[in-house]
Amino acid sequence: MTSSTKAWIAAGVAVVFASALIFWQVKARRSELVNLSAEDMALIAEDQSPQFRSRLATDEATRKSFAEDLHKLLAVAEEARAKGIGNKPEVKRQLDLVRAVVIAENYFKSQGAGPSGPNISEQEIDEFFKQPANQAKFDQFINDAKAKNPQLAGGQIPDEQLKQVRRQLGQVLIGEQRAIAAGTDKKRAVDLQVKLEQARILAQTYAQEQLKDKMTATDQEIEDYLKQHPELDAKQNRAKAEEVLKRVRAGEDFAKLAKEFSTDPGSKDKGGDLGWFGHGQMVPEFEQAAFALKPGQISDLVETKFGFHIIKLDERKTEKKDGKDEEQLHAHHILIGESAGEGANPFAPPQSGKDKARAAIEQEKQKKVCMTISPKRS
């Protein structure tokens, strides 16, 4: 499973192993209890990195801290269920999808899938989506993504990225079918992973919907954070972009420099290749600069809200669209900005320093809010 697929699921929450306990209970405001045995906790621990497992085994403070984190997560998730959040159609689809991803990943792992991913052909994926019900799932998946991200709703998703996500979603859903047939979903370790991931979604949704005002970063808080973290300053990115531009103009391989320096996750691994695009598909500053170039030309630095771009125009052509001539460009670019990072939306642009500051502040606020909801363990 690739990192792009995982980005849609926002994988990973703090989970724990409390070796000194036979069993313990987490109780939210509902009367329902979540029981985890010592065996369950051991299974959760096995899913962690070797370094972290070592810390859990040797450090009591680490065990206690992660036990409390899990306690808070499950408590907030139970509160969300009590308020009916899990019954909302869009949330239910997220819960179903994360279950499919976890089950499929465990199945692929058991089958020895290598770095190239699961052994599912393009033909199998095409056949899978020929079924109307499966194509409807993909269409709904894209609609949900647009509904949650205004940047997607306001523009056209490039065909290449749509194909990539379609392929990855197909792998997940086909893998889920195979996993269920093989009984992978019945394994306790897999069931625990599903429950924890679903709890994270419920807790996050509850926090966003019910506690938004308490968790929103103010302009002053963002300004203060940026002063404390000068590495997020855009001036440093400009200086780096100017240095890369000098190397491009000196004749170094554009694609190689893009792979080394670009922070655009959608084109970095392809040497900065953006494919073909027309008017209205890029932000105005980028579009204006790109359409002003001749094939083979390199732009000066182009600043957009995403960072600093170096554009190389490859080709131009004119196509008929709805009976009208439409000019298309094929270009490469190098983006110097804040890296999107693991778990980021594969369609969204890299985050700015201000966006990262906002995310860090709101993450900390979310932790504090969770502490007020989560009851103490008895």
Coordinates of C-alpha atoms in Angstrom, one line a residue:
M1 CA 0.0 0.0 0.0
T2 CA 1.4 3.4 -1.0
S3 CA 1.7 6.5 1.2
S4 CA -0.8 8.2 -1.1
T5 CA -3.5 5.7 -0.2
K6 CA -2.7 6.0 3.5
A7 CA -3.0 9.7 3.2
W8 CA -6.7 9.4 2.6
I9 CA -7.1 7.5 5.8
A10 CA -4.7 9.6 7.8
A11 CA -3.1 6.5 9.3
G12 CA -1.8 6.3 12.8
V13 CA -2.9 7.2 16.3
A14 CA -1.1 6.7 19.6
V15 CA -1.7 3.1 20.9
V16 CA -0.3 1.4 23.9
F17 CA 0.9 -1.7 25.8
A18 CA 0.4 -1.9 29.5
S19 CA 2.3 -5.0 30.5
A20 CA 1.5 -4.8 34.2
L21 CA -2.3 -5.1 33.7
I22 CA -4.3 -8.2 33.3
F23 CA -7.1 -6.1 31.9
W24 CA -8.4 -2.7 32.1
Q25 CA -11.5 -0.8 31.0
V26 CA -12.1 2.4 29.3
K27 CA -15.4 4.0 30.1
A28 CA -16.9 7.1 28.4
R29 CA -20.2 8.8 29.2
R30 CA -22.0 5.8 27.8
S31 CA -22.5 2.7 30.0
E32 CA -20.7 0.6 27.3
L33 CA -17.2 -0.6 28.2
V34 CA -14.3 -1.2 25.9
N35 CA -12.3 -4.1 27.3
L36 CA -8.7 -4.8 26.4
S37 CA -7.0 -7.9 27.7
A38 CA -3.3 -8.3 28.2
E39 CA -3.2 -10.3 25.0
D40 CA -4.9 -7.5 23.2
M41 CA -2.3 -5.0 24.5
A42 CA 0.5 -7.2 23.4
L43 CA -1.0 -7.4 19.9
I44 CA -1.2 -3.6 19.8
A45 CA 2.4 -3.4 20.9
E46 CA 3.5 -5.7 18.1
D47 CA 2.2 -3.3 15.5
Q48 CA 4.6 -0.6 16.7
S49 CA 8.2 0.0 15.5
P50 CA 11.0 -2.0 17.1
Q51 CA 12.3 1.1 18.8
F52 CA 9.0 2.0 20.3
R53 CA 8.3 -1.6 21.4
S54 CA 11.6 -1.5 23.3
R55 CA 10.6 1.7 25.1
L56 CA 7.3 0.2 26.0
A57 CA 9.0 -2.8 27.4
T58 CA 11.5 -0.9 29.5
D59 CA 10.0 2.4 30.4
E60 CA 7.0 2.7 32.8
A61 CA 6.4 6.4 32.0
T62 CA 6.1 5.5 28.3
R63 CA 3.6 2.8 29.0
K64 CA 1.6 5.1 31.2
S65 CA 1.6 7.9 28.7
F66 CA 0.4 5.8 25.8
A67 CA -2.2 4.1 28.0
E68 CA -3.6 7.5 28.8
D69 CA -3.5 8.5 25.1
L70 CA -5.5 5.3 24.1
H71 CA -7.9 6.0 27.0
K72 CA -8.6 9.5 25.7
L73 CA -9.0 8.3 22.1
L74 CA -11.5 5.6 23.0
A75 CA -13.4 7.8 25.4
V76 CA -13.9 10.6 22.8
A77 CA -14.8 8.0 20.2
E78 CA -17.5 6.6 22.5
E79 CA -18.8 10.1 23.1
A80 CA -19.0 10.5 19.3
R81 CA -21.0 7.3 18.9
A82 CA -23.4 8.4 21.7
K83 CA -24.1 11.6 19.8
G84 CA -24.8 9.6 16.6
I85 CA -21.8 10.9 14.6
G86 CA -21.0 7.3 13.4
N87 CA -24.4 7.1 11.8
K88 CA -23.9 10.0 9.4
P89 CA -23.5 8.7 5.9
E90 CA -20.2 10.5 5.2
V91 CA -18.7 9.3 8.4
K92 CA -20.0 5.7 7.9
R93 CA -18.2 5.7 4.5
Q94 CA -15.0 6.7 6.2
L95 CA -15.4 4.0 8.8
D96 CA -16.0 1.4 6.0
L97 CA -13.0 2.6 4.0
V98 CA -10.6 2.5 6.9
R99 CA -11.8 -1.0 7.7
A100 CA -11.1 -2.0 4.1
V101 CA -7.6 -0.5 4.1
V102 CA -6.6 -2.2 7.3
I103 CA -7.9 -5.6 6.3
A104 CA -6.4 -5.3 2.8
E105 CA -3.0 -4.2 4.1
N106 CA -2.8 -7.1 6.5
Y107 CA -3.8 -9.5 3.7
F108 CA -1.2 -8.1 1.3
K109 CA 1.4 -8.4 4.0
S110 CA 0.5 -12.0 4.7
Q111 CA 0.9 -12.7 0.9
G112 CA 4.4 -11.2 0.9
A113 CA 3.6 -8.1 -1.2
G114 CA 6.9 -6.3 -2.0
P115 CA 7.7 -2.6 -2.5
S116 CA 6.0 -2.5 -5.8
G117 CA 2.7 -3.2 -4.1
P118 CA 0.0 -6.0 -4.2
N119 CA -0.2 -8.4 -7.1
I120 CA -3.3 -6.9 -8.7
S121 CA -3.1 -6.1 -12.4
E122 CA -4.5 -3.0 -14.2
Q123 CA -6.9 -5.3 -16.0
E124 CA -8.3 -6.6 -12.7
I125 CA -8.9 -3.1 -11.5
D126 CA -10.6 -2.1 -14.8
E127 CA -12.9 -5.1 -14.6
F128 CA -13.6 -4.3 -10.9
F129 CA -14.8 -0.8 -11.8
K130 CA -16.9 -1.9 -14.7
Q131 CA -19.4 -3.0 -12.0
P132 CA -21.7 0.0 -11.4
A133 CA -21.7 -0.5 -7.7
N134 CA -17.9 -0.3 -7.5
Q135 CA -17.7 2.7 -9.9
A136 CA -20.2 4.4 -7.6
K137 CA -17.9 3.9 -4.7
F138 CA -15.1 5.6 -6.5
D139 CA -17.3 8.5 -7.6
Q140 CA -18.5 8.9 -4.0
F141 CA -14.9 8.7 -2.8
I142 CA -13.9 11.7 -5.0
N143 CA -17.1 13.6 -4.0
D144 CA -16.3 13.1 -0.3
A145 CA -12.7 14.3 -0.9
K146 CA -13.9 17.4 -2.6
A147 CA -16.5 18.1 0.1
K148 CA -13.8 17.9 2.8
N149 CA -11.2 20.0 0.9
P150 CA -12.2 23.3 -0.7
Q151 CA -9.0 23.3 -2.8
L152 CA -10.3 20.2 -4.6
A153 CA -13.8 21.5 -4.9
G154 CA -12.7 24.7 -6.5
G155 CA -10.6 23.1 -9.3
Q156 CA -10.2 20.1 -11.6
I157 CA -8.3 17.1 -10.3
P158 CA -5.6 16.2 -12.9
D159 CA -6.4 13.0 -14.8
E160 CA -3.1 11.4 -13.8
Q161 CA -3.9 11.8 -10.2
L162 CA -7.5 10.5 -10.7
K163 CA -6.0 7.4 -12.3
Q164 CA -3.5 6.9 -9.5
V165 CA -6.2 7.1 -6.8
R166 CA -8.6 4.9 -8.8
R167 CA -5.8 2.3 -9.0
Q168 CA -5.1 2.5 -5.3
L169 CA -8.7 2.4 -4.3
G170 CA -9.2 -0.6 -6.6
Q171 CA -6.3 -2.4 -4.9
V172 CA -7.8 -1.7 -1.5
L173 CA -11.3 -2.9 -2.4
I174 CA -10.1 -6.0 -4.3
G175 CA -7.7 -6.7 -1.4
E176 CA -10.6 -6.5 1.1
Q177 CA -12.6 -9.0 -0.9
R178 CA -9.7 -11.4 -1.0
A179 CA -8.9 -10.9 2.7
I180 CA -12.4 -11.7 3.8
A181 CA -12.4 -14.8 1.7
A182 CA -9.1 -15.8 3.4
G183 CA -10.5 -15.0 6.9
T184 CA -8.0 -12.2 7.5
D185 CA -10.7 -10.0 9.0
K186 CA -11.4 -12.5 11.7
K187 CA -7.9 -12.2 13.3
R188 CA -7.9 -10.4 16.6
A189 CA -4.9 -8.3 15.7
V190 CA -6.6 -7.1 12.6
D191 CA -9.8 -6.4 14.4
L192 CA -8.0 -4.3 17.0
Q193 CA -6.3 -2.2 14.2
V194 CA -9.7 -1.6 12.7
K195 CA -11.3 -0.5 16.0
L196 CA -8.4 1.9 16.8
E197 CA -8.5 3.5 13.3
Q198 CA -12.2 3.8 13.4
A199 CA -12.0 5.3 16.9
R200 CA -9.6 7.9 15.6
I201 CA -12.0 8.9 12.8
L202 CA -14.9 9.2 15.2
A203 CA -12.9 11.2 17.7
Q204 CA -11.5 13.5 15.1
T205 CA -14.9 14.1 13.5
Y206 CA -16.5 14.8 16.9
A207 CA -13.8 17.3 17.7
Q208 CA -14.1 19.1 14.4
E209 CA -17.9 19.3 14.5
Q210 CA -18.6 19.8 18.2
L211 CA -15.5 21.6 19.5
K212 CA -14.4 23.6 16.5
D213 CA -14.3 27.0 18.3
K214 CA -12.2 25.6 21.1
M215 CA -9.7 24.1 18.7
T216 CA -9.2 26.8 16.1
A217 CA -5.9 28.7 16.0
T218 CA -6.1 32.5 16.2
D219 CA -4.0 34.8 14.0
Q220 CA -2.1 35.9 17.0
E221 CA -1.2 32.3 18.0
I222 CA 0.0 31.6 14.5
E223 CA 2.1 34.7 14.4
D224 CA 3.7 33.8 17.8
Y225 CA 4.4 30.2 16.6
L226 CA 6.1 31.5 13.4
K227 CA 8.3 33.7 15.5
Q228 CA 9.4 30.7 17.6
H229 CA 10.0 28.6 14.4
P230 CA 12.0 30.7 11.9
E231 CA 12.6 27.6 9.8
L232 CA 9.1 28.1 8.5
D233 CA 9.9 31.5 7.1
A234 CA 9.3 31.8 3.3
K235 CA 12.5 33.8 2.9
Q236 CA 14.5 30.7 3.4
N237 CA 12.6 29.0 0.6
R238 CA 13.2 31.9 -1.8
A239 CA 17.0 31.6 -1.2
K240 CA 16.9 27.9 -1.8
A241 CA 14.8 28.4 -5.0
E242 CA 17.2 31.0 -6.3
E243 CA 20.1 28.5 -5.8
V244 CA 18.3 25.7 -7.6
L245 CA 17.4 28.1 -10.5
K246 CA 21.1 29.0 -10.9
R247 CA 21.8 25.3 -11.2
V248 CA 19.1 24.8 -13.8
R249 CA 20.3 27.7 -15.9
A250 CA 23.9 26.3 -15.6
G251 CA 22.7 23.3 -17.5
E252 CA 22.1 20.7 -14.8
D253 CA 19.4 18.0 -15.5
F254 CA 16.0 19.5 -14.7
A255 CA 14.3 16.2 -13.8
K256 CA 17.2 15.2 -11.5
L257 CA 17.0 18.5 -9.7
A258 CA 13.2 18.2 -9.4
K259 CA 13.5 14.7 -7.8
E260 CA 16.1 16.1 -5.4
F261 CA 14.6 19.4 -4.4
S262 CA 10.9 19.7 -5.4
T263 CA 8.3 19.6 -2.6
D264 CA 5.4 18.8 -4.9
P265 CA 4.4 15.2 -4.0
G266 CA 2.4 14.9 -7.3
S267 CA 5.3 15.5 -9.7
K268 CA 8.5 15.1 -7.7
D269 CA 9.0 11.4 -8.4
K270 CA 8.3 12.1 -12.1
G271 CA 11.1 14.6 -12.4
G272 CA 8.6 17.5 -12.0
D273 CA 6.5 16.4 -15.0
L274 CA 3.0 18.0 -14.8
G275 CA 1.7 16.4 -18.0
W276 CA -0.7 18.4 -20.2
F277 CA -2.9 21.2 -18.8
G278 CA -5.0 24.1 -20.1
H279 CA -6.3 27.4 -18.9
G280 CA -7.9 27.4 -15.5
Q281 CA -6.2 24.3 -14.2
M282 CA -3.3 26.1 -12.4
V283 CA -3.3 29.0 -10.0
P284 CA -3.2 32.4 -11.9
E285 CA 0.4 33.3 -11.2
F286 CA 1.6 29.9 -12.4
E287 CA -0.6 29.9 -15.5
Q288 CA 0.4 33.4 -16.6
A289 CA 4.1 32.5 -16.3
A290 CA 3.8 29.1 -18.1
F291 CA 1.7 30.4 -21.0
A292 CA 4.2 33.2 -21.6
L293 CA 7.1 30.7 -22.2
K294 CA 8.2 29.1 -25.5
P295 CA 9.1 25.4 -25.7
G296 CA 12.4 24.8 -24.1
Q297 CA 12.4 28.0 -22.0
I298 CA 12.9 28.2 -18.3
S299 CA 10.9 30.7 -16.2
D300 CA 12.2 33.0 -13.5
L301 CA 11.0 32.2 -10.0
V302 CA 7.2 32.2 -9.9
E303 CA 5.8 32.8 -6.4
T304 CA 2.4 31.4 -5.6
K305 CA 0.7 30.6 -2.3
F306 CA 2.3 27.2 -2.5
G307 CA 5.9 28.4 -2.7
F308 CA 8.4 29.2 -5.4
H309 CA 8.2 27.5 -8.8
I310 CA 10.7 27.0 -11.6
I311 CA 8.9 26.1 -14.8
K312 CA 10.2 24.5 -17.9
L313 CA 7.9 24.5 -20.9
D314 CA 8.2 21.3 -23.0
E315 CA 5.5 21.5 -25.7
R316 CA 2.4 23.5 -26.8
K317 CA -0.6 22.2 -28.8
T318 CA -4.1 23.2 -29.6
E319 CA -7.1 20.8 -29.2
K320 CA -10.8 21.0 -29.9
K321 CA -12.9 21.1 -26.8
D322 CA -16.6 21.6 -27.0
G323 CA -16.1 22.8 -30.6
K324 CA -13.6 25.4 -29.6
D325 CA -9.8 25.6 -29.9
E326 CA -8.1 25.2 -26.6
E327 CA -4.4 25.7 -26.0
Q328 CA -2.6 23.0 -23.9
L329 CA 0.8 23.0 -22.4
H330 CA 3.1 20.2 -21.3
A331 CA 5.6 21.4 -18.7
H332 CA 7.8 20.4 -15.8
H333 CA 8.3 22.3 -12.6
I334 CA 10.3 22.4 -9.4
L335 CA 8.4 23.7 -6.4
I336 CA 10.4 24.9 -3.4
G337 CA 8.0 25.2 -0.5
E338 CA 7.0 23.4 2.7
S339 CA 6.9 19.7 2.2
A340 CA 3.4 18.1 2.4
G341 CA 4.8 15.3 4.5
E342 CA 3.6 11.7 5.2
G343 CA -0.2 11.5 5.5
A344 CA -0.9 14.6 3.5
N345 CA -3.7 14.7 1.0
P346 CA -2.3 13.5 -2.3
F347 CA -4.3 16.1 -4.3
A348 CA -3.5 19.1 -2.1
P349 CA -0.5 21.3 -2.5
P350 CA 2.4 21.4 0.0
Q351 CA 1.6 23.3 3.2
S352 CA 2.9 26.8 3.7
G353 CA 4.7 27.7 6.9
K354 CA 1.6 29.4 8.1
D355 CA -0.5 26.2 7.4
K356 CA 2.0 24.1 9.4
A357 CA 1.9 26.5 12.3
R358 CA -1.9 26.4 12.3
A359 CA -1.9 22.6 12.2
A360 CA 0.6 22.3 15.1
I361 CA -1.4 24.8 17.3
E362 CA -4.7 23.1 16.6
Q363 CA -3.2 19.6 17.3
E364 CA -2.1 20.8 20.7
K365 CA -5.5 22.4 21.3
Q366 CA -7.2 19.1 20.3
K367 CA -5.2 17.2 22.9
K368 CA -6.3 19.6 25.6
V369 CA -10.0 19.3 24.6
C370 CA -9.7 15.5 24.6
M371 CA -8.4 15.7 28.2
T372 CA -11.6 17.5 29.3
I373 CA -13.8 14.9 27.7
S374 CA -12.0 11.8 28.7
P375 CA -12.9 10.6 32.2
K376 CA -10.3 9.2 34.5
R377 CA -9.7 5.5 34.6
S378 CA -10.7 3.7 37.8

